[in-house]
Amino acid sequence: MSGPLAYLSRKYHFAASHRLHVDALSPERNREVFGKCNNPFGHGHNYIVQVTFAGRVDASTGMVTNLADLDDFAETRLIHAFDHRNLNTLACFRDAVPSTENLCLEVWRIFLEYPHATLKCVRVEETNNNAFEYFGEAPPTLHAA
Amino acid sequence: MSGPLAYLSRKYHFAASHRLHVDALSPERNREVFGKCNNPFGHGHNYIVQVTFAGRVDASTGMVTNLADLDDFAETRLIHAFDHRNLNTLACFRDAVPSTENLCLEVWRIFLEYPHATLKCVRVEETNNNAFEYFGEAPPTLHAA
Amino acid sequence: MSGPLAYLSRKYHFAASHRLHVDALSPERNREVFGKCNNPFGHGHNYIVQVTFAGRVDASTGMVTNLADLDDFAETRLIHAFDHRNLNTLACFRDAVPSTENLCLEVWRIFLEYPHATLKCVRVEETNNNAFEYFGEAPPTLHAA
Amino acid sequence: MSGPLAYLSRKYHFAASHRLHVDALSPERNREVFGKCNNPFGHGHNYIVQVTFAGRVDASTGMVTNLADLDDFAETRLIHAFDHRNLNTLACFRDAVPSTENLCLEVWRIFLEYPHATLKCVRVEETNNNAFEYFGEAPPTLHAA
Amino acid sequence: MSGPLAYLSRKYHFAASHRLHVDALSPERNREVFGKCNNPFGHGHNYIVQVTFAGRVDASTGMVTNLADLDDFAETRLIHAFDHRNLNTLACFRDAVPSTENLCLEVWRIFLEYPHATLKCVRVEETNNNAFEYFGEAPPTLHAA
Amino acid sequence: MSGPLAYLSRKYHFAASHRLHVDALSPERNREVFGKCNNPFGHGHNYIVQVTFAGRVDASTGMVTNLADLDDFAETRLIHAFDHRNLNTLACFRDAVPSTENLCLEVWRIFLEYPHATLKCVRVEETNNNAFEYFGEAPPTLHAA
């Protein structure tokens, strides 16, 4: 409750493949909706995940949270699960299209369990030109920690 | 109303020239206000436009909006109008200085008409080091879609 | 009060060194908390500072604020004070660890005195992968200028 | 033969997936050689291809070659063939591991047929941190056009 | 003649406008050759110039050349001449199309006069995706200083 | 002698501090030669090291060299030695100014011992705008592997 409220953003990188396809739709409709992302056998990306946490700056250490702790958490929970994987084969995408929007929501669920700071935003960049963000479903106050 | 509320950001690129000059001001005052941006004959930039939309993630397609639709809209309405142009000669800058602030407002007006998601922010980067953003004049709720 | 409310972000760059170390803690505890950032003799970074200001777009000049004014302010107050310095030796870090969180707060204090626009955010990037932001302690309204 | 000899480099982008695996090797040996790149079901990347051509600057047009021609060639021969594909399924990788080295050689074969300038180098970036280059097997004179 | 031969590369940035047009050609032919780069009133770019010099590393100072000297030279000779200019209006482009190839040759002529190290390469990036290089017309030995 | 000769480039990152200062020179001369890089207590950078190796592409694995091997070598020999260090305190800079030129030469000495491919170039970027390269003292043939 003491120090000023600051935000920490950290980027993680992984490479994965996916194919956008919905079994319930016809091949024609899949092609129409997903275009080249529906190509058989899939394609891939170098994904960049940015997680943003809010926290009070600790008066003694000058930190919002210890980056070493956050990196350990990310290594175990994010990188190990997604890096060099085919997203379509993962349990979390059994019933959901592995779109980058849904990947963003899944990464949110993972980092929401990080115990040392308050998750505020997950951003996933699929290419240099497009990115997706999720801020959770809480009321739109950026400052409540 | 169904899916979680996510944000999609997409970047578009174009090259254009402009000159910052106000006819109503004296040459000395123009030079004073705009500095080297007032140099006769103009100069130019590789502009990067980033548009951010909010939308519910569709349960079936996993999408906020179809990027193919957004790209078509941007090609017709943004790129065709601004790429490889001199901004000073465009109708939208007849009565306004083609500053990057005003360019940002004009891009907002364009993408506000995109029918498939709610425009939340337009960001225009003039160089690697300076950027302008416009969030509209609505109340400051980032989450209302 | 007239024009639309826009945001201007500008990046400044400087190189500096620091060492994360708290005298009140034991050497073991320092090593435990700060890891390699506690290495004796310090290390350094190319810091990127991004300041974001809100302001009404002036109807005559099309500007939120004159970048030349902002650059002069930054040169005198930011670059001169921090560039090619060891942060641990500066007065502002006499009683605070020169963490990037605390650097971010210090940069906020500096630009809060810029007279021509309303400071909204200071972002400091320590590496490509981690960044810190401070939005002040005011209520979380992004739009009040 | 007239104008000065200059080099033109152009970048193209595509997203694809691949899996590094050699049927003739045992599963253990595949895992040992290719590590996580051997994960079943593959993974993917945003590949950046940079092609470099040498040519005399035309005195009339000021060009080494017309970028519109080069882009048309790249669209038809490179992007159409590789974008949003699984490299393992392509004819050119039927008998070769789709490593980025081999991809680089394949891109060389493609652009060697570009008729309007002399191909000098193909560079393929698999991630921000690793890249491969091929200069052909000719003697090491960078300047002969 | 003493120290090892190293290469120093330094980037400079400027914003300028240009229009690709040859008076001796018909309007139709100009449009055919230069496409959108022939649009009336021009367009512009944020140009990035990289100059590469070879030199022996001085045993006392550890330097190829003093960057402060090179920056002074670049400020006076390059930035002052090209930044925030319309290239078509400059003396050096009176008889030559201001293509990026020709700009590259002109920058070479300028830095060839830098007295403290041997110019080896000039690279001009017009956008993130295309760049031009000139190595001079000397024999292709990268190592002769 | 079998496969085509390709080049592999890999980037490594570390943060370090340094101060440019020569004891044999007077304080005035040090300030004159090194400018702000001579500031007492030093400053720092996020260094980017790029190493380029030549090698024949192995017909079976499709590789020039195994990146996992190279990364292990770099971790032990480069990152462990330089990351989060003050360069002035390292043994290799006891008798040499820790300029980026000299750092480049030192990194060359390290990677020359990598046993699985032929080192061709070391590039060290000190900031986004300046970089140093060393190609060794061998004759200027890029292709001899």
Coordinates of C-alpha atoms in Angstrom, one line a residue, chain C residues 32-141:
Chain C
E32 CA 19.7 -13.2 -3.6
V33 CA 17.4 -10.2 -4.3
F34 CA 19.2 -8.6 -7.2
G35 CA 21.1 -11.5 -8.8
K36 CA 23.6 -10.5 -11.5
C37 CA 22.3 -6.9 -11.2
N38 CA 24.2 -6.9 -7.9
N39 CA 27.6 -7.7 -9.5
P40 CA 30.3 -5.5 -8.1
F41 CA 31.4 -2.5 -10.3
G42 CA 27.9 -2.4 -11.9
H43 CA 26.8 -2.9 -15.5
G44 CA 24.8 -0.7 -17.9
H45 CA 22.1 -0.2 -20.4
N46 CA 20.9 1.9 -23.4
Y47 CA 17.8 3.3 -21.8
I48 CA 14.8 4.5 -23.8
V49 CA 12.6 7.0 -22.2
Q50 CA 9.1 7.6 -23.7
V51 CA 7.1 10.5 -22.3
T52 CA 3.4 10.9 -23.2
F53 CA 1.6 14.2 -22.9
A54 CA -2.1 15.0 -23.4
G55 CA -3.2 18.3 -24.9
R56 CA -5.8 20.0 -27.1
V57 CA -4.7 20.2 -30.8
D58 CA -4.3 23.9 -31.5
A59 CA -6.5 25.0 -34.3
S60 CA -4.0 27.3 -35.8
T61 CA -0.7 25.3 -35.5
G62 CA -2.2 21.7 -35.5
M63 CA 0.0 20.9 -32.5
V64 CA -0.4 19.5 -29.0
T65 CA 2.9 21.1 -28.1
N66 CA 5.9 22.2 -30.0
L67 CA 8.4 19.4 -30.2
A68 CA 11.3 21.8 -30.4
D69 CA 10.3 23.1 -26.9
L70 CA 9.9 19.6 -25.6
D71 CA 13.3 18.6 -27.0
D72 CA 15.0 21.6 -25.4
F73 CA 13.4 20.7 -22.1
A74 CA 14.5 17.1 -22.4
E75 CA 18.1 18.0 -23.4
T76 CA 18.6 20.2 -20.4
R77 CA 16.7 18.3 -17.8
L78 CA 17.0 14.7 -18.8
I79 CA 19.9 14.0 -21.2
H80 CA 22.3 16.3 -19.5
A81 CA 21.6 14.8 -16.1
F82 CA 21.6 11.1 -17.1
D83 CA 23.5 10.4 -20.3
H84 CA 26.8 8.6 -19.9
R85 CA 26.4 8.7 -16.1
N86 CA 26.6 6.1 -13.3
L87 CA 23.1 6.3 -11.8
N88 CA 24.3 5.3 -8.3
T89 CA 26.4 8.5 -8.1
L90 CA 23.5 10.9 -8.8
A91 CA 21.8 12.9 -6.0
C92 CA 18.4 11.5 -6.8
F93 CA 19.5 8.0 -6.1
R94 CA 21.3 8.8 -2.9
D95 CA 18.6 7.2 -0.8
A96 CA 16.9 5.0 -3.4
V97 CA 18.1 2.0 -5.4
P98 CA 18.6 3.0 -9.0
S99 CA 16.2 0.4 -10.3
T100 CA 14.4 1.1 -13.5
E101 CA 11.2 1.5 -11.5
N102 CA 12.8 4.3 -9.5
L103 CA 14.3 5.8 -12.6
C104 CA 10.9 5.9 -14.1
L105 CA 9.5 7.8 -11.1
E106 CA 12.4 10.3 -11.3
V107 CA 11.8 10.9 -15.0
W108 CA 8.1 11.5 -14.1
R109 CA 9.1 14.2 -11.6
I110 CA 11.3 15.9 -14.2
F111 CA 8.7 16.1 -17.0
L112 CA 5.9 17.0 -14.7
E113 CA 7.5 20.4 -14.8
Y114 CA 7.1 20.7 -18.5
P115 CA 4.8 23.7 -18.8
H116 CA 3.1 23.3 -22.2
A117 CA 1.2 20.0 -21.9
T118 CA -0.2 17.5 -19.3
L119 CA 2.1 14.6 -18.5
K120 CA 0.2 11.3 -18.6
C121 CA 2.8 8.6 -18.8
V122 CA 6.5 7.9 -18.5
R123 CA 7.8 4.6 -19.9
V124 CA 11.4 3.5 -19.5
E125 CA 12.7 0.6 -21.5
E126 CA 15.8 -1.0 -19.9
T127 CA 16.2 -3.7 -22.6
N128 CA 14.1 -4.7 -25.7
N129 CA 12.2 -7.1 -23.4
N130 CA 11.4 -5.1 -20.2
A131 CA 9.9 -1.8 -19.6
F132 CA 8.3 0.2 -16.7
E133 CA 5.6 2.7 -16.8
Y134 CA 4.2 5.3 -14.3
F135 CA 1.0 7.1 -14.8
G136 CA 1.0 9.2 -11.7
E137 CA -1.2 8.8 -8.7
A138 CA -4.2 10.7 -10.0
P139 CA -7.5 8.9 -10.6
P140 CA -7.4 6.7 -13.7
T141 CA -8.9 9.0 -16.2

